[in-house]
């Protein structure tokens, strides 16, 4: 639609957790609905190379892309909103920027110059931002800067934005998210924190073009006028961003505030296009008017921080809508489950999901949970470690191999039904070394999974080091746990299921990473469908 790629930067002020990711995704959705191609990138100012080595308690779930990048969970929102794939290029951290600059320095690429934050680090940042624009694939690249303006670690990013705005005059725009708090004692919304935060940006040489004001109450005209005046932005560029009932409402709320039109006008792009959000609105209508409700237990060890399972909980929202039902999740801490209380903990659940994870904490609770789901014939989905627990449980309680385990927990286990993949054995670095990203999988015709997907050839994303040990496969299949999904190149078992059960599926891959509003994931859809049928 335009000759050159336009760049929109999204910064945040006053506090974290204002929802930059959702605003970015919503803006991109609106632009996409008008026929523009848009992608979103997240720049994270921390020094880790990627979030793969971060504990989920730090930043929530680690999202994985098709090309095997371990990324920030905001990329999950981008994919779910846009129904488009992201890649390694969509998430960059300070660690990665520095690593790349230092590698260049070692190769002598800076020709004897002193290597400095400005220009070397800022140049590297600008290159990473423009990488997505260069391929000519996108009309608009939206770059979300993690953290809050004023943080020491985000300074080089704001400086890169300042330079780009100067260099690409007219092709760049800054949307600043800020908070307009309500002071109960005064009975008023307060604009001062917003003024301070914009001042902070101005001190760094950046004038925001649009202000998205997070607020719990209506932003009245006089307040908008005040903010516009003190922050040098036009009145129509003061956008109210009220708390929403669901994140999927936000694109429509932003449309009502004309965020997309303001952005397009300021970028000198055509605003005549009519946004088509019919499918999105249909999704929302069903989401808010379900025919029924079901309760599914999500058993994991990070349930105190629900962001740790973001893609799973969103997948259930999509799959619920596909089944015209509301999926209520009961979050169950795997450490709290044991053989004595498992029935009580699982009481009233229509379905059970055992979550992915690493290490020994909570694993016995996961195994007890699987036993309950298998024996009580409760529809079950196990993902990654959840699938591995299903295998261990079956080995112990059906095959009678009391010692069966994964070598992740018991290194010298004598019945290692789950063991380390051959190619993992000589790896000592933890970061970025797992089996990551998309791999092909062939499904057994007629199996529950092949019915779910309505095809026998799929590709799904992975993030693990351990695998089903094929040495034991015959014994499992004889007793009724079948490998119904296998990697055609390596023979690795990707799916197990039990026939004599309403719906019992374990997947070594992570289906949750591929569920979107437009394309709810077939495994989640089939699971919720089985839950509904089993209840009848
Ligand atoms: N810890 C297990 C492995 O590495 C499972 C990983 C996961 O659940 N993502 O194989």
PDB file of C-alpha atoms in Angstrom, residues 384-385 387-389 391-392 405-408 415-425 435 462-473 476 485-487 490-496 507-509:
ATOM      1  CA  UNK A 384       5.276 -32.051  27.018  1.00  0.00           C
ATOM      2  CA  UNK A 385       6.214 -32.932  30.626  1.00  0.00           C
ATOM      3  CA  UNK A 387       2.736 -36.259  28.248  1.00  0.00           C
ATOM      4  CA  UNK A 388       5.912 -37.666  29.786  1.00  0.00           C
ATOM      5  CA  UNK A 389       4.102 -38.026  33.133  1.00  0.00           C
ATOM      6  CA  UNK A 391       3.902 -42.344  30.007  1.00  0.00           C
ATOM      7  CA  UNK A 392       5.538 -42.784  33.426  1.00  0.00           C
ATOM      8  CA  UNK A 405      10.798 -42.672  35.458  1.00  0.00           C
ATOM      9  CA  UNK A 406      12.396 -40.035  33.280  1.00  0.00           C
ATOM     10  CA  UNK A 407      16.167 -39.641  33.349  1.00  0.00           C
ATOM     11  CA  UNK A 408      15.549 -35.922  33.855  1.00  0.00           C
ATOM     12  CA  UNK A 415      13.401 -48.329  33.598  1.00  0.00           C
ATOM     13  CA  UNK A 416      13.954 -45.029  31.756  1.00  0.00           C
ATOM     14  CA  UNK A 417      10.682 -44.819  29.809  1.00  0.00           C
ATOM     15  CA  UNK A 418      11.539 -41.184  29.120  1.00  0.00           C
ATOM     16  CA  UNK A 419      15.190 -40.528  28.385  1.00  0.00           C
ATOM     17  CA  UNK A 420      17.459 -37.873  27.033  1.00  0.00           C
ATOM     18  CA  UNK A 421      17.524 -37.496  23.268  1.00  0.00           C
ATOM     19  CA  UNK A 422      20.727 -38.697  21.675  1.00  0.00           C
ATOM     20  CA  UNK A 423      21.603 -35.287  20.206  1.00  0.00           C
ATOM     21  CA  UNK A 424      21.209 -33.676  23.637  1.00  0.00           C
ATOM     22  CA  UNK A 425      23.745 -35.850  25.405  1.00  0.00           C
ATOM     23  CA  UNK A 435      14.860 -29.413  20.653  1.00  0.00           C
ATOM     24  CA  UNK A 462       8.736 -28.241  20.508  1.00  0.00           C
ATOM     25  CA  UNK A 463      10.738 -27.298  23.558  1.00  0.00           C
ATOM     26  CA  UNK A 464      12.263 -30.251  25.352  1.00  0.00           C
ATOM     27  CA  UNK A 465      15.358 -32.390  25.930  1.00  0.00           C
ATOM     28  CA  UNK A 466      13.791 -35.728  26.825  1.00  0.00           C
ATOM     29  CA  UNK A 467      11.732 -38.113  24.751  1.00  0.00           C
ATOM     30  CA  UNK A 468       9.721 -41.312  24.843  1.00  0.00           C
ATOM     31  CA  UNK A 469      12.167 -44.223  24.947  1.00  0.00           C
ATOM     32  CA  UNK A 470      11.295 -46.371  21.905  1.00  0.00           C
ATOM     33  CA  UNK A 471      12.960 -49.397  23.493  1.00  0.00           C
ATOM     34  CA  UNK A 472       9.772 -49.828  25.533  1.00  0.00           C
ATOM     35  CA  UNK A 473       7.199 -48.938  22.885  1.00  0.00           C
ATOM     36  CA  UNK A 476       3.086 -49.896  25.960  1.00  0.00           C
ATOM     37  CA  UNK A 485       2.033 -39.433  16.309  1.00  0.00           C
ATOM     38  CA  UNK A 486       5.641 -39.853  15.217  1.00  0.00           C
ATOM     39  CA  UNK A 487       8.292 -37.722  13.659  1.00  0.00           C
ATOM     40  CA  UNK A 490      13.604 -39.541  13.461  1.00  0.00           C
ATOM     41  CA  UNK A 491      10.852 -41.874  14.645  1.00  0.00           C
ATOM     42  CA  UNK A 492      10.530 -39.873  17.874  1.00  0.00           C
ATOM     43  CA  UNK A 493       7.163 -40.437  19.560  1.00  0.00           C
ATOM     44  CA  UNK A 494       5.221 -37.166  19.507  1.00  0.00           C
ATOM     45  CA  UNK A 495       1.765 -38.322  20.613  1.00  0.00           C
ATOM     46  CA  UNK A 496       0.478 -41.101  22.847  1.00  0.00           C
ATOM     47  CA  UNK A 507       1.573 -34.558  23.155  1.00  0.00           C
ATOM     48  CA  UNK A 508       5.320 -34.121  23.298  1.00  0.00           C
ATOM     49  CA  UNK A 509       4.907 -30.880  21.351  1.00  0.00           C
TER      50      UNK A 509
END
